[in-house]
Amino acid sequence: MTGPTGLATRKITPDLARGLLLALIAVANAHLYLVDRPIGYRGYPSGLTGADAVIAVVQMVLVDGRVFPLFAALLGYGVARLADRAPEAVVRRRGLVLIGIGALHGVLLFPGDIIGAYGLVILLTAPAVASSTSRGLLAAAGAVGAFAVFLASGASGPQGVPTVPSIAAPTLGAFLAGHPGEWLATTLFSALLTAPAVLVGIVVARSGTLDEPAAHRGRLALWATGGLVAGVALGLPLALAVVGVWSPTGVVGGLVAAAHAAGGYAGALGLLGLMGLLGSVSWPGRGLVAAAGTWSMTLYLSQSVVFVAVFATIAGGLGRTATLTTATLVGLATWFVGVVVAGLLARAGHRGPFELLVRRLTYLGGKSTAL
């Protein structure tokens, strides 16, 4: 067993995928900060028209419900690599550290935090990472995923209220008051939804597909094509509901919500395949985005700082008036600035502050300054 992996020995494709994924996370979260208006399906404002409606449909079939399973798969990849060089106790400690960071993020800034859920999944699956076969992990992923899709069918109607109501809170006290309960509920449900993707990510790591993408272009192309087509097809019915084309109710509404959730897993696999293909060829900016991917947790947390500062009523207040187009552009601009700054710092040999914190706490004084 050894300590953390050094920067020079990292594979570029997983980091590239994390860097690109941060753009999708920014887009996925930005619309949740739109408040003081009727809220429909999946936290989107009701009555979207024009460019806002087009953006909503694109996000629903390519981003919404697809991003966090993809992030979870990359987490599973990292967990498998950690388990290759560290004992189970270290893997469990990594899970506890992520739960702690997620709790702070959720209570202080954004109760829709996903880090705590990933930490919980790591904690619960740590014993199986080294001992289970890939076939067993995929079987478990299928069973848990089917149950998660079934539960998702219950959330079939318009929300009525913002996903993050505290964004509209007029005072700091009111802003913070509801976060603990909201974070806990989100963490438990998100852990269930993302656990299958974490298990699949462990299997992907074992396959070596992301380590040598040029040698697996056929497999990656199959993932990209099949996953994205299935994700779009399964997500389109709910996407059309978001923009008011129809209003599925009853059993039909449940089936539409379940299809969207199932499409999330397929779409995540498709995006992973696409990012793997992008990692197999050279293109301008690839190295910078991959370098920024080594700061993925720091950049994810920094996005919440920016969004609260810009959108929350107690700060910039833009969430009360911004359109979906504006929110999306703010999200993409936040990602772009983060990639440039973090990418340049990473290339200069600097580690992300939260990445350093996680490693120091995980290895308890070991080689925490390495990656």
mmCIF file of C-alpha atoms in Angstrom:
data_model
loop_
_atom_site.group_PDB
_atom_site.id
_atom_site.type_symbol
_atom_site.label_atom_id
_atom_site.label_comp_id
_atom_site.label_asym_id
_atom_site.label_seq_id
_atom_site.Cartn_x
_atom_site.Cartn_y
_atom_site.Cartn_z
ATOM 1 C CA MET A 1 0.000 0.000 0.000
ATOM 2 C CA THR A 2 1.164 3.537 -0.769
ATOM 3 C CA GLY A 3 0.069 7.124 -0.180
ATOM 4 C CA PRO A 4 -1.680 9.557 -2.504
ATOM 5 C CA THR A 5 -0.912 9.499 -6.213
ATOM 6 C CA GLY A 6 1.609 12.042 -7.483
ATOM 7 C CA LEU A 7 0.582 14.606 -10.086
ATOM 8 C CA ALA A 8 2.957 13.245 -12.740
ATOM 9 C CA THR A 9 1.424 9.751 -12.542
ATOM 10 C CA ARG A 10 -2.220 10.814 -12.937
ATOM 11 C CA LYS A 11 -4.198 9.811 -16.001
ATOM 12 C CA ILE A 12 -5.391 12.868 -17.903
ATOM 13 C CA THR A 13 -8.834 11.634 -19.008
ATOM 14 C CA PRO A 14 -10.537 11.366 -15.582
ATOM 15 C CA ASP A 15 -9.251 14.844 -14.692
ATOM 16 C CA LEU A 16 -10.375 16.180 -18.069
ATOM 17 C CA ALA A 17 -13.828 14.708 -17.445
ATOM 18 C CA ARG A 18 -13.968 16.381 -14.028
ATOM 19 C CA GLY A 19 -12.969 19.713 -15.526
ATOM 20 C CA LEU A 20 -15.633 19.504 -18.234
ATOM 21 C CA LEU A 21 -18.187 18.197 -15.771
ATOM 22 C CA LEU A 22 -17.847 21.328 -13.642
ATOM 23 C CA ALA A 23 -19.461 23.288 -16.490
ATOM 24 C CA LEU A 24 -22.469 20.985 -16.444
ATOM 25 C CA ILE A 25 -22.691 21.190 -12.642
ATOM 26 C CA ALA A 26 -22.720 24.984 -12.853
ATOM 27 C CA VAL A 27 -25.541 24.883 -15.397
ATOM 28 C CA ALA A 28 -27.460 22.256 -13.425
ATOM 29 C CA ASN A 29 -27.351 24.291 -10.211
ATOM 30 C CA ALA A 30 -27.743 27.835 -11.540
ATOM 31 C CA HIS A 31 -31.474 27.564 -12.313
ATOM 32 C CA LEU A 32 -32.174 26.391 -8.750
ATOM 33 C CA TYR A 33 -31.381 29.917 -7.583
ATOM 34 C CA LEU A 34 -34.297 31.478 -9.493
ATOM 35 C CA VAL A 35 -36.971 32.482 -6.963
ATOM 36 C CA ASP A 36 -39.947 34.848 -6.464
ATOM 37 C CA ARG A 37 -41.910 33.300 -9.335
ATOM 38 C CA PRO A 38 -44.027 30.166 -9.921
ATOM 39 C CA ILE A 39 -41.842 27.056 -9.986
ATOM 40 C CA GLY A 40 -42.703 24.052 -12.134
ATOM 41 C CA TYR A 41 -41.031 20.717 -12.789
ATOM 42 C CA ARG A 42 -37.496 19.992 -11.551
ATOM 43 C CA GLY A 43 -37.105 23.452 -10.040
ATOM 44 C CA TYR A 44 -37.459 25.303 -13.357
ATOM 45 C CA PRO A 45 -39.607 28.459 -13.445
ATOM 46 C CA SER A 46 -43.040 28.020 -15.015
ATOM 47 C CA GLY A 47 -44.014 29.757 -18.224
ATOM 48 C CA LEU A 48 -40.663 29.567 -19.994
ATOM 49 C CA THR A 49 -40.656 30.879 -23.568
ATOM 50 C CA GLY A 50 -38.199 31.657 -26.353
ATOM 51 C CA ALA A 51 -34.531 31.092 -25.567
ATOM 52 C CA ASP A 52 -35.358 30.123 -21.978
ATOM 53 C CA ALA A 53 -37.587 27.283 -23.199
ATOM 54 C CA VAL A 54 -34.939 26.006 -25.618
ATOM 55 C CA ILE A 55 -32.275 26.089 -22.899
ATOM 56 C CA ALA A 56 -34.575 24.262 -20.484
ATOM 57 C CA VAL A 57 -35.228 21.437 -22.958
ATOM 58 C CA VAL A 58 -31.514 21.048 -23.721
ATOM 59 C CA GLN A 59 -30.659 21.006 -20.035
ATOM 60 C CA MET A 60 -33.389 18.505 -19.228
ATOM 61 C CA VAL A 61 -32.219 15.928 -21.776
ATOM 62 C CA LEU A 62 -28.453 16.421 -21.413
ATOM 63 C CA VAL A 63 -27.793 17.852 -17.940
ATOM 64 C CA ASP A 64 -30.636 17.514 -15.436
ATOM 65 C CA GLY A 65 -30.347 14.225 -13.553
ATOM 66 C CA ARG A 66 -27.377 13.264 -15.713
ATOM 67 C CA VAL A 67 -24.613 15.329 -14.130
ATOM 68 C CA PHE A 68 -24.504 13.945 -10.611
ATOM 69 C CA PRO A 69 -24.538 10.278 -11.685
ATOM 70 C CA LEU A 70 -21.617 11.171 -13.961
ATOM 71 C CA PHE A 71 -19.807 12.896 -11.086
ATOM 72 C CA ALA A 72 -20.590 9.817 -8.976
ATOM 73 C CA ALA A 73 -19.085 7.514 -11.606
ATOM 74 C CA LEU A 74 -15.888 9.564 -11.579
ATOM 75 C CA LEU A 75 -15.958 9.386 -7.791
ATOM 76 C CA GLY A 76 -16.233 5.614 -8.066
ATOM 77 C CA TYR A 77 -13.204 5.644 -10.350
ATOM 78 C CA GLY A 78 -11.272 7.568 -7.699
ATOM 79 C CA VAL A 79 -12.441 5.248 -4.924
ATOM 80 C CA ALA A 80 -11.201 2.227 -6.889
ATOM 81 C CA ARG A 81 -7.805 3.855 -7.351
ATOM 82 C CA LEU A 82 -7.692 4.758 -3.643
ATOM 83 C CA ALA A 83 -8.542 1.172 -2.705
ATOM 84 C CA ASP A 84 -5.691 -0.056 -4.917
ATOM 85 C CA ARG A 85 -3.119 1.745 -2.777
ATOM 86 C CA ALA A 86 -4.714 2.089 0.669
ATOM 87 C CA PRO A 87 -6.480 -0.165 3.172
ATOM 88 C CA GLU A 88 -10.235 -0.159 3.720
ATOM 89 C CA ALA A 89 -9.868 2.052 6.800
ATOM 90 C CA VAL A 90 -8.455 4.831 4.636
ATOM 91 C CA VAL A 91 -11.317 4.475 2.155
ATOM 92 C CA ARG A 92 -13.834 4.737 5.004
ATOM 93 C CA ARG A 93 -12.004 7.770 6.374
ATOM 94 C CA ARG A 94 -12.286 9.426 2.965
ATOM 95 C CA GLY A 95 -16.042 8.902 3.169
ATOM 96 C CA LEU A 96 -16.236 10.472 6.630
ATOM 97 C CA VAL A 97 -14.184 13.459 5.487
ATOM 98 C CA LEU A 98 -16.508 14.048 2.545
ATOM 99 C CA ILE A 99 -19.564 13.837 4.798
ATOM 100 C CA GLY A 100 -18.034 16.511 7.035
ATOM 101 C CA ILE A 101 -17.205 18.841 4.152
ATOM 102 C CA GLY A 102 -20.621 18.250 2.622
ATOM 103 C CA ALA A 103 -22.313 19.106 5.907
ATOM 104 C CA LEU A 104 -20.459 22.410 6.153
ATOM 105 C CA HIS A 105 -21.259 23.229 2.532
ATOM 106 C CA GLY A 106 -24.912 22.271 2.928
ATOM 107 C CA VAL A 107 -25.494 24.083 6.213
ATOM 108 C CA LEU A 108 -23.612 27.260 5.362
ATOM 109 C CA LEU A 109 -24.242 27.700 1.630
ATOM 110 C CA PHE A 110 -26.170 25.199 -0.460
ATOM 111 C CA PRO A 111 -28.378 22.454 1.040
ATOM 112 C CA GLY A 112 -28.437 20.765 -2.370
ATOM 113 C CA ASP A 113 -24.821 19.717 -1.712
ATOM 114 C CA ILE A 114 -23.761 16.405 -3.242
ATOM 115 C CA ILE A 115 -20.406 15.865 -1.497
ATOM 116 C CA GLY A 116 -22.002 14.522 1.682
ATOM 117 C CA ALA A 117 -24.027 12.004 -0.313
ATOM 118 C CA TYR A 118 -20.898 10.772 -2.056
ATOM 119 C CA GLY A 119 -19.170 10.446 1.305
ATOM 120 C CA LEU A 120 -22.052 8.368 2.633
ATOM 121 C CA VAL A 121 -21.913 6.077 -0.396
ATOM 122 C CA ILE A 122 -18.155 5.610 0.029
ATOM 123 C CA LEU A 123 -18.609 4.816 3.709
ATOM 124 C CA LEU A 124 -21.264 2.192 2.984
ATOM 125 C CA THR A 125 -19.560 0.584 -0.007
ATOM 126 C CA ALA A 126 -15.965 0.578 1.269
ATOM 127 C CA PRO A 127 -16.040 -3.088 2.356
ATOM 128 C CA ALA A 128 -17.217 -4.159 -1.100
ATOM 129 C CA VAL A 129 -14.736 -2.189 -3.191
ATOM 130 C CA ALA A 130 -11.862 -4.639 -2.864
ATOM 131 C CA SER A 131 -13.780 -7.865 -2.206
ATOM 132 C CA SER A 132 -16.609 -7.777 -4.772
ATOM 133 C CA THR A 133 -16.323 -8.841 -8.388
ATOM 134 C CA SER A 134 -17.179 -6.445 -11.186
ATOM 135 C CA ARG A 135 -20.190 -8.565 -12.042
ATOM 136 C CA GLY A 136 -21.387 -8.379 -8.443
ATOM 137 C CA LEU A 137 -20.946 -4.604 -8.358
ATOM 138 C CA LEU A 138 -22.928 -4.212 -11.589
ATOM 139 C CA ALA A 139 -25.706 -6.435 -10.247
ATOM 140 C CA ALA A 140 -25.885 -4.347 -7.078
ATOM 141 C CA ALA A 141 -25.884 -1.157 -9.156
ATOM 142 C CA GLY A 142 -28.793 -2.452 -11.232
ATOM 143 C CA ALA A 143 -30.846 -3.396 -8.187
ATOM 144 C CA VAL A 144 -30.273 -0.127 -6.340
ATOM 145 C CA GLY A 145 -30.787 1.858 -9.547
ATOM 146 C CA ALA A 146 -34.146 0.179 -10.198
ATOM 147 C CA PHE A 147 -35.287 1.046 -6.676
ATOM 148 C CA ALA A 148 -34.098 4.637 -7.091
ATOM 149 C CA VAL A 149 -36.012 4.980 -10.368
ATOM 150 C CA PHE A 150 -39.122 3.620 -8.647
ATOM 151 C CA LEU A 151 -38.814 6.210 -5.881
ATOM 152 C CA ALA A 152 -38.218 8.962 -8.437
ATOM 153 C CA SER A 153 -41.583 8.158 -10.014
ATOM 154 C CA GLY A 154 -43.224 9.657 -6.931
ATOM 155 C CA ALA A 155 -41.863 13.130 -7.707
ATOM 156 C CA SER A 156 -43.915 13.524 -10.861
ATOM 157 C CA GLY A 157 -45.544 16.943 -10.552
ATOM 158 C CA PRO A 158 -44.555 20.606 -10.502
ATOM 159 C CA GLN A 159 -42.704 21.613 -7.338
ATOM 160 C CA GLY A 160 -44.585 24.821 -6.627
ATOM 161 C CA VAL A 161 -41.747 26.145 -4.478
ATOM 162 C CA PRO A 162 -38.036 26.676 -5.236
ATOM 163 C CA THR A 163 -35.662 23.771 -4.692
ATOM 164 C CA VAL A 164 -33.610 26.073 -2.449
ATOM 165 C CA PRO A 165 -36.195 28.324 -0.733
ATOM 166 C CA SER A 166 -33.545 29.995 1.425
ATOM 167 C CA ILE A 167 -32.234 31.862 -1.637
ATOM 168 C CA ALA A 168 -35.238 34.167 -1.219
ATOM 169 C CA ALA A 169 -34.784 34.576 2.560
ATOM 170 C CA PRO A 170 -34.592 38.253 3.576
ATOM 171 C CA THR A 171 -32.132 37.795 6.461
ATOM 172 C CA LEU A 172 -29.030 35.740 7.159
ATOM 173 C CA GLY A 173 -30.782 33.938 10.008
ATOM 174 C CA ALA A 174 -33.663 32.911 7.781
ATOM 175 C CA PHE A 175 -31.207 31.919 5.068
ATOM 176 C CA LEU A 176 -29.431 29.495 7.412
ATOM 177 C CA ALA A 177 -32.406 28.233 9.408
ATOM 178 C CA GLY A 178 -33.705 25.590 7.023
ATOM 179 C CA HIS A 179 -30.389 24.340 5.701
ATOM 180 C CA PRO A 180 -29.608 21.512 8.179
ATOM 181 C CA GLY A 181 -32.858 19.642 7.582
ATOM 182 C CA GLU A 182 -32.799 20.268 3.844
ATOM 183 C CA TRP A 183 -29.194 19.098 3.580
ATOM 184 C CA LEU A 184 -29.859 15.896 5.526
ATOM 185 C CA ALA A 185 -32.878 14.965 3.411
ATOM 186 C CA THR A 186 -31.023 15.781 0.193
ATOM 187 C CA THR A 187 -27.981 13.775 1.270
ATOM 188 C CA LEU A 188 -29.939 10.629 2.064
ATOM 189 C CA PHE A 189 -31.960 10.721 -1.156
ATOM 190 C CA SER A 190 -28.996 11.699 -3.328
ATOM 191 C CA ALA A 191 -26.902 8.879 -1.851
ATOM 192 C CA LEU A 192 -29.513 6.392 -3.024
ATOM 193 C CA LEU A 193 -29.725 7.947 -6.497
ATOM 194 C CA THR A 194 -25.967 8.133 -7.029
ATOM 195 C CA ALA A 195 -24.856 4.861 -5.408
ATOM 196 C CA PRO A 196 -25.393 2.835 -8.622
ATOM 197 C CA ALA A 197 -23.162 5.230 -10.572
ATOM 198 C CA VAL A 198 -20.419 5.000 -7.938
ATOM 199 C CA LEU A 199 -20.444 1.208 -8.266
ATOM 200 C CA VAL A 200 -20.322 1.460 -12.068
ATOM 201 C CA GLY A 201 -17.424 3.905 -11.761
ATOM 202 C CA ILE A 202 -15.474 1.311 -9.769
ATOM 203 C CA VAL A 203 -16.016 -1.202 -12.574
ATOM 204 C CA VAL A 204 -14.957 1.397 -15.167
ATOM 205 C CA ALA A 205 -11.728 1.956 -13.239
ATOM 206 C CA ARG A 206 -11.027 -1.767 -13.222
ATOM 207 C CA SER A 207 -11.573 -1.948 -16.985
ATOM 208 C CA GLY A 208 -8.854 0.617 -17.705
ATOM 209 C CA THR A 209 -11.090 2.355 -20.252
ATOM 210 C CA LEU A 210 -10.406 5.872 -18.984
ATOM 211 C CA ASP A 211 -6.742 5.167 -18.339
ATOM 212 C CA GLU A 212 -6.076 4.381 -21.998
ATOM 213 C CA PRO A 213 -8.949 5.979 -23.934
ATOM 214 C CA ALA A 214 -7.184 5.784 -27.312
ATOM 215 C CA ALA A 215 -7.147 1.999 -26.996
ATOM 216 C CA HIS A 216 -10.860 1.858 -26.151
ATOM 217 C CA ARG A 217 -12.391 4.300 -28.632
ATOM 218 C CA GLY A 218 -14.873 1.693 -29.853
ATOM 219 C CA ARG A 219 -16.219 1.102 -26.358
ATOM 220 C CA LEU A 220 -16.293 4.819 -25.570
ATOM 221 C CA ALA A 221 -18.132 5.554 -28.823
ATOM 222 C CA LEU A 222 -20.713 2.892 -27.940
ATOM 223 C CA TRP A 223 -21.204 4.427 -24.508
ATOM 224 C CA ALA A 224 -21.482 7.924 -25.978
ATOM 225 C CA THR A 225 -23.916 7.020 -28.736
ATOM 226 C CA GLY A 226 -26.128 4.600 -26.862
ATOM 227 C CA GLY A 227 -26.119 6.531 -23.604
ATOM 228 C CA LEU A 228 -26.841 9.951 -25.072
ATOM 229 C CA VAL A 229 -29.575 8.663 -27.398
ATOM 230 C CA ALA A 230 -31.271 6.822 -24.537
ATOM 231 C CA GLY A 231 -30.821 9.781 -22.176
ATOM 232 C CA VAL A 232 -32.402 12.208 -24.636
ATOM 233 C CA ALA A 233 -35.276 9.879 -25.520
ATOM 234 C CA LEU A 234 -36.123 9.105 -21.892
ATOM 235 C CA GLY A 235 -35.748 12.721 -20.790
ATOM 236 C CA LEU A 236 -37.690 14.417 -23.582
ATOM 237 C CA PRO A 237 -41.227 13.773 -22.193
ATOM 238 C CA LEU A 238 -40.444 15.543 -18.915
ATOM 239 C CA ALA A 239 -38.487 18.220 -20.773
ATOM 240 C CA LEU A 240 -41.619 19.041 -22.771
ATOM 241 C CA ALA A 241 -43.583 19.227 -19.527
ATOM 242 C CA VAL A 242 -41.059 21.724 -18.140
ATOM 243 C CA VAL A 243 -41.781 24.117 -21.018
ATOM 244 C CA GLY A 244 -45.551 23.635 -20.843
ATOM 245 C CA VAL A 245 -46.143 21.487 -23.933
ATOM 246 C CA TRP A 246 -48.124 19.030 -21.806
ATOM 247 C CA SER A 247 -48.868 18.219 -18.161
ATOM 248 C CA PRO A 248 -48.585 14.493 -17.420
ATOM 249 C CA THR A 249 -50.561 13.435 -14.366
ATOM 250 C CA GLY A 250 -51.346 10.268 -12.438
ATOM 251 C CA VAL A 251 -49.748 7.066 -13.633
ATOM 252 C CA VAL A 252 -48.467 8.744 -16.782
ATOM 253 C CA GLY A 253 -46.772 11.419 -14.706
ATOM 254 C CA GLY A 254 -45.077 8.769 -12.596
ATOM 255 C CA LEU A 255 -43.856 6.922 -15.674
ATOM 256 C CA VAL A 256 -42.493 10.141 -17.167
ATOM 257 C CA ALA A 257 -40.595 10.947 -13.954
ATOM 258 C CA ALA A 258 -39.254 7.391 -13.764
ATOM 259 C CA ALA A 259 -38.146 7.544 -17.403
ATOM 260 C CA HIS A 260 -36.300 10.791 -16.736
ATOM 261 C CA ALA A 261 -34.499 9.210 -13.768
ATOM 262 C CA ALA A 262 -33.558 6.121 -15.775
ATOM 263 C CA GLY A 263 -32.393 8.380 -18.576
ATOM 264 C CA GLY A 264 -30.123 10.074 -16.070
ATOM 265 C CA TYR A 265 -28.046 6.921 -15.680
ATOM 266 C CA ALA A 266 -27.970 6.333 -19.435
ATOM 267 C CA GLY A 267 -27.111 9.950 -20.146
ATOM 268 C CA ALA A 268 -24.335 9.905 -17.561
ATOM 269 C CA LEU A 269 -22.773 6.898 -19.287
ATOM 270 C CA GLY A 270 -23.117 8.697 -22.613
ATOM 271 C CA LEU A 271 -21.406 11.812 -21.296
ATOM 272 C CA LEU A 272 -18.653 9.683 -19.782
ATOM 273 C CA GLY A 273 -18.088 8.055 -23.161
ATOM 274 C CA LEU A 274 -18.012 11.446 -24.885
ATOM 275 C CA MET A 275 -15.510 12.820 -22.373
ATOM 276 C CA GLY A 276 -13.397 9.697 -22.795
ATOM 277 C CA LEU A 277 -13.317 10.289 -26.543
ATOM 278 C CA LEU A 278 -12.296 13.905 -25.937
ATOM 279 C CA GLY A 279 -9.496 12.588 -23.748
ATOM 280 C CA SER A 280 -8.234 10.335 -26.511
ATOM 281 C CA VAL A 281 -7.320 13.207 -28.841
ATOM 282 C CA SER A 282 -5.475 16.506 -28.503
ATOM 283 C CA TRP A 283 -7.310 19.827 -28.764
ATOM 284 C CA PRO A 284 -6.623 23.415 -27.635
ATOM 285 C CA GLY A 285 -7.265 23.877 -23.928
ATOM 286 C CA ARG A 286 -7.377 20.165 -23.088
ATOM 287 C CA GLY A 287 -4.424 20.384 -20.712
ATOM 288 C CA LEU A 288 -5.795 23.461 -18.946
ATOM 289 C CA VAL A 289 -9.223 21.896 -18.403
ATOM 290 C CA ALA A 290 -7.629 18.673 -17.148
ATOM 291 C CA ALA A 291 -5.406 20.632 -14.772
ATOM 292 C CA ALA A 292 -8.477 22.427 -13.438
ATOM 293 C CA GLY A 293 -10.072 19.006 -12.948
ATOM 294 C CA THR A 294 -7.534 18.309 -10.190
ATOM 295 C CA TRP A 295 -9.246 21.181 -8.306
ATOM 296 C CA SER A 296 -12.747 19.796 -8.846
ATOM 297 C CA MET A 297 -13.937 19.922 -5.221
ATOM 298 C CA THR A 298 -12.565 23.420 -4.642
ATOM 299 C CA LEU A 299 -14.207 24.652 -7.844
ATOM 300 C CA TYR A 300 -17.514 22.943 -7.011
ATOM 301 C CA LEU A 301 -17.597 24.661 -3.622
ATOM 302 C CA SER A 302 -16.521 27.989 -5.091
ATOM 303 C CA GLN A 303 -19.464 27.856 -7.482
ATOM 304 C CA SER A 304 -21.816 27.910 -4.502
ATOM 305 C CA VAL A 305 -20.016 30.949 -3.087
ATOM 306 C CA VAL A 306 -20.466 32.786 -6.388
ATOM 307 C CA PHE A 307 -24.093 31.739 -6.835
ATOM 308 C CA VAL A 308 -25.095 32.793 -3.325
ATOM 309 C CA ALA A 309 -23.263 36.106 -3.737
ATOM 310 C CA VAL A 310 -24.959 36.767 -7.081
ATOM 311 C CA PHE A 311 -28.442 35.280 -6.669
ATOM 312 C CA ALA A 312 -29.391 35.193 -2.953
ATOM 313 C CA THR A 313 -31.705 37.926 -1.671
ATOM 314 C CA ILE A 314 -29.341 38.637 1.234
ATOM 315 C CA ALA A 315 -26.554 39.329 -1.279
ATOM 316 C CA GLY A 316 -26.789 40.226 -4.980
ATOM 317 C CA GLY A 317 -30.482 39.383 -5.263
ATOM 318 C CA LEU A 318 -30.341 38.478 -8.966
ATOM 319 C CA GLY A 319 -32.320 35.305 -8.325
ATOM 320 C CA ARG A 320 -35.523 37.349 -8.060
ATOM 321 C CA THR A 321 -35.281 38.834 -11.558
ATOM 322 C CA ALA A 322 -32.861 36.804 -13.674
ATOM 323 C CA THR A 323 -34.053 34.721 -16.597
ATOM 324 C CA LEU A 324 -32.999 31.129 -17.122
ATOM 325 C CA THR A 325 -30.720 32.314 -19.910
ATOM 326 C CA THR A 326 -29.022 34.782 -17.584
ATOM 327 C CA ALA A 327 -28.612 32.180 -14.837
ATOM 328 C CA THR A 328 -27.102 29.726 -17.319
ATOM 329 C CA LEU A 329 -24.643 32.323 -18.603
ATOM 330 C CA VAL A 330 -23.624 33.180 -15.025
ATOM 331 C CA GLY A 331 -23.007 29.487 -14.415
ATOM 332 C CA LEU A 332 -20.887 29.070 -17.539
ATOM 333 C CA ALA A 333 -18.922 32.240 -16.812
ATOM 334 C CA THR A 334 -18.241 30.994 -13.287
ATOM 335 C CA TRP A 335 -16.978 27.708 -14.705
ATOM 336 C CA PHE A 336 -14.772 29.422 -17.301
ATOM 337 C CA VAL A 337 -13.095 31.725 -14.800
ATOM 338 C CA GLY A 338 -12.605 28.819 -12.402
ATOM 339 C CA VAL A 339 -10.994 26.662 -15.092
ATOM 340 C CA VAL A 340 -8.571 29.400 -16.127
ATOM 341 C CA VAL A 341 -7.535 30.302 -12.575
ATOM 342 C CA ALA A 342 -7.383 26.765 -11.180
ATOM 343 C CA GLY A 343 -5.830 25.366 -14.341
ATOM 344 C CA LEU A 344 -2.989 27.871 -14.286
ATOM 345 C CA LEU A 345 -2.411 27.365 -10.566
ATOM 346 C CA ALA A 346 -2.426 23.585 -10.956
ATOM 347 C CA ARG A 347 0.068 23.793 -13.797
ATOM 348 C CA ALA A 348 2.304 25.881 -11.543
ATOM 349 C CA GLY A 349 2.262 23.052 -9.010
ATOM 350 C CA HIS A 350 -0.388 24.365 -6.602
ATOM 351 C CA ARG A 351 -3.001 22.031 -5.184
ATOM 352 C CA GLY A 352 -6.600 22.989 -4.540
ATOM 353 C CA PRO A 353 -7.106 23.919 -0.865
ATOM 354 C CA PHE A 354 -9.973 21.483 -0.342
ATOM 355 C CA GLU A 355 -8.152 18.730 -2.181
ATOM 356 C CA LEU A 356 -5.237 19.215 0.213
ATOM 357 C CA LEU A 357 -7.583 19.213 3.195
ATOM 358 C CA VAL A 358 -9.255 15.980 2.104
ATOM 359 C CA ARG A 359 -5.921 14.242 1.614
ATOM 360 C CA ARG A 360 -4.467 15.416 4.892
ATOM 361 C CA LEU A 361 -7.509 14.231 6.807
ATOM 362 C CA THR A 362 -7.737 10.983 4.836
ATOM 363 C CA TYR A 363 -4.104 10.016 5.326
ATOM 364 C CA LEU A 364 -3.784 11.619 8.775
ATOM 365 C CA GLY A 365 -0.374 13.192 8.277
ATOM 366 C CA GLY A 366 0.765 11.060 5.368
ATOM 367 C CA LYS A 367 1.958 12.426 2.026
ATOM 368 C CA SER A 368 -0.942 14.867 1.856
ATOM 369 C CA THR A 369 0.806 17.414 -0.328
ATOM 370 C CA ALA A 370 0.821 14.925 -3.172
ATOM 371 C CA LEU A 371 -2.247 14.327 -5.275
#
